[in-house]
Structures are given as C-alpha cells and as structure tokens.
Short mmCIF file of C-alpha atoms in Angstrom, two decimals:
data_model
loop_
_atom_site.label_atom_id
_atom_site.label_comp_id
_atom_site.label_asym_id
_atom_site.label_seq_id
_atom_site.Cartn_x
_atom_site.Cartn_y
_atom_site.Cartn_z
CA UNK A 1 65.54 113.97 -22.88
CA UNK A 2 63.81 112.40 -19.92
CA UNK A 3 63.67 114.15 -16.75
CA UNK A 4 62.85 112.19 -13.48
CA UNK A 5 61.88 113.41 -10.56
CA UNK A 6 64.34 112.37 -7.56
CA UNK A 7 61.64 111.62 -4.78
CA UNK A 8 59.90 109.32 -7.27
CA UNK A 9 62.64 107.35 -8.67
CA UNK A 10 64.75 106.14 -5.85
CA UNK A 11 65.80 103.44 -8.17
CA UNK A 12 67.60 105.37 -10.45
CA UNK A 13 68.87 107.82 -7.67
CA UNK A 14 70.34 105.07 -5.58
CA UNK A 15 72.32 104.28 -9.13
CA UNK A 16 73.69 107.68 -8.98
CA UNK A 17 74.64 108.67 -5.69
CA UNK A 18 77.22 111.30 -4.54
CA UNK A 19 80.47 110.04 -3.02
CA UNK A 20 78.35 106.85 -2.60
CA UNK A 21 75.92 108.17 -0.04
CA UNK A 22 73.75 111.44 -1.04
CA UNK A 23 71.07 111.68 -3.13
CA UNK A 24 71.95 115.07 -5.27
CA UNK A 25 70.18 117.05 -7.46
CA UNK A 26 70.54 117.64 -10.34
CA UNK A 27 72.18 114.56 -11.64
CA UNK A 28 72.32 114.50 -15.40
CA UNK A 29 72.95 111.02 -16.69
CA UNK A 30 73.71 110.36 -20.38
CA UNK A 31 72.81 107.24 -22.38
CA UNK A 32 73.15 106.63 -26.08
CA UNK A 33 70.57 106.25 -28.45
CA UNK A 34 70.57 102.20 -28.03
CA UNK A 35 70.33 103.02 -24.03
CA UNK A 36 73.98 102.18 -23.24
CA UNK A 37 75.20 104.52 -20.39
CA UNK A 38 77.64 107.24 -21.52
CA UNK A 39 78.45 108.92 -18.22
CA UNK A 40 76.84 111.14 -15.65
CA UNK A 41 76.95 114.27 -13.55
CA UNK A 42 76.14 115.15 -10.35
CA UNK A 43 74.94 118.29 -8.42
CA UNK A 44 77.50 121.02 -9.46
CA UNK A 45 80.61 121.82 -11.41
CA UNK A 46 83.80 121.24 -9.99
CA UNK A 47 84.83 124.66 -9.79
CA UNK A 48 81.80 125.25 -7.58
CA UNK A 49 82.86 122.09 -5.33
CA UNK A 50 85.96 123.86 -4.49
CA UNK A 51 84.35 126.94 -3.30
CA UNK A 52 81.94 125.04 -0.98
CA UNK A 53 83.67 125.28 2.11
CA UNK A 54 84.28 128.74 1.86
CA UNK A 55 80.00 128.74 1.14
CA UNK A 56 79.53 126.74 4.26
CA UNK A 57 81.84 129.26 6.58
CA UNK A 58 79.69 132.35 5.07
CA UNK A 59 76.29 131.00 5.48
CA UNK A 60 76.84 129.38 8.88
CA UNK A 61 75.69 130.94 12.03
CA UNK A 62 77.60 133.90 13.76
CA UNK A 63 78.21 134.20 17.42
CA UNK A 64 75.20 135.76 18.92
CA UNK A 65 73.30 136.12 15.87
CA UNK A 66 69.36 135.16 16.00
CA UNK A 67 67.99 132.18 14.01
CA UNK A 68 65.97 134.71 12.21
CA UNK A 69 68.99 137.26 11.52
CA UNK A 70 70.97 134.19 9.90
CA UNK A 71 68.09 132.94 7.92
CA UNK A 72 67.68 136.60 6.45
CA UNK A 73 71.53 136.88 5.86
CA UNK A 74 71.50 133.77 4.53
CA UNK A 75 68.67 134.47 2.02
CA UNK A 76 70.23 137.73 0.88
CA UNK A 77 73.79 136.03 0.37
CA UNK A 78 72.39 133.30 -1.44
CA UNK A 79 70.40 135.78 -3.86
CA UNK A 80 73.33 137.91 -3.98
CA UNK A 81 75.56 134.88 -5.15
CA UNK A 82 72.70 134.00 -7.63
CA UNK A 83 73.29 137.36 -9.61
CA UNK A 84 77.22 137.17 -9.35
CA UNK A 85 79.67 136.71 -11.94
CA UNK A 86 80.70 133.70 -10.27
CA UNK A 87 77.55 131.99 -10.46
CA UNK A 88 77.32 132.62 -14.17
CA UNK A 89 80.69 130.83 -14.34
CA UNK A 90 79.22 127.89 -12.55
CA UNK A 91 76.33 127.58 -15.03
CA UNK A 92 78.84 127.90 -17.90
CA UNK A 93 81.09 125.42 -16.55
CA UNK A 94 78.39 123.09 -15.97
CA UNK A 95 77.28 123.41 -19.27
CA UNK A 96 81.53 122.56 -20.25
CA UNK A 97 81.55 119.62 -17.91
CA UNK A 98 78.47 117.86 -19.44
CA UNK A 99 79.70 118.51 -23.12
CA UNK A 100 83.00 117.33 -22.05
CA UNK A 101 81.59 114.45 -20.49
CA UNK A 102 79.61 113.32 -23.89
CA UNK A 103 82.58 114.09 -25.99
CA UNK A 104 84.83 111.95 -24.31
CA UNK A 105 82.60 109.10 -24.04
CA UNK A 106 80.63 108.80 -27.48
#
C-alpha cells in the first residue's frame, strides 16, 4: 500500500476525479504487482451516496438560524452520525465494495 496526499499529487488526483470534476478523498486505486490498473473507488460507498441528499437537507441552514447555531448543530449532527449504526454500516460497505472491486478485476 502506498498513500499519497491529495494536495501534493495533483497528477494522480486529476486522473481519478469524481464525476469527472471533483478531487475527492479518500480515493483508493488498486494496481497489480506489475503496476497494471485494476480499478478505483472514490469517497464513500454507494449506500452513503444514496443518503447524501437527505444529509444536505439536514445540514443546511434553518430559517432564522444564526451562523454559530448552524455550525454547532452541524457539528453535533456529524458526531451523532459518526456514532450511529448507519455510519458503521457505511464503513462495512466501503470494505465490501473495495474487496468486490479487487475480486472482479483480478
């Protein structure tokens, strides 16, 4: 395994843009021992992407809410999400997707 920092490796990041335009992290790129491309995985599992629209609504500013209150609510919501069963299932699904990528392409 080699890990490359996004901001110091623009050449690598530009090769694996999410939706052809976003430098997303994490990005996992898998190669064989002979440096042949196997596949790549970007940012989050598909199941998490399905929930992102709802998350954006949850984390957008409420009418009449101050900037400080919004930030505090978002921080707490993110902490709550990270300790939830849903977040744990996303971690599991990330591993499953990467393993499946390797299995299907090697």
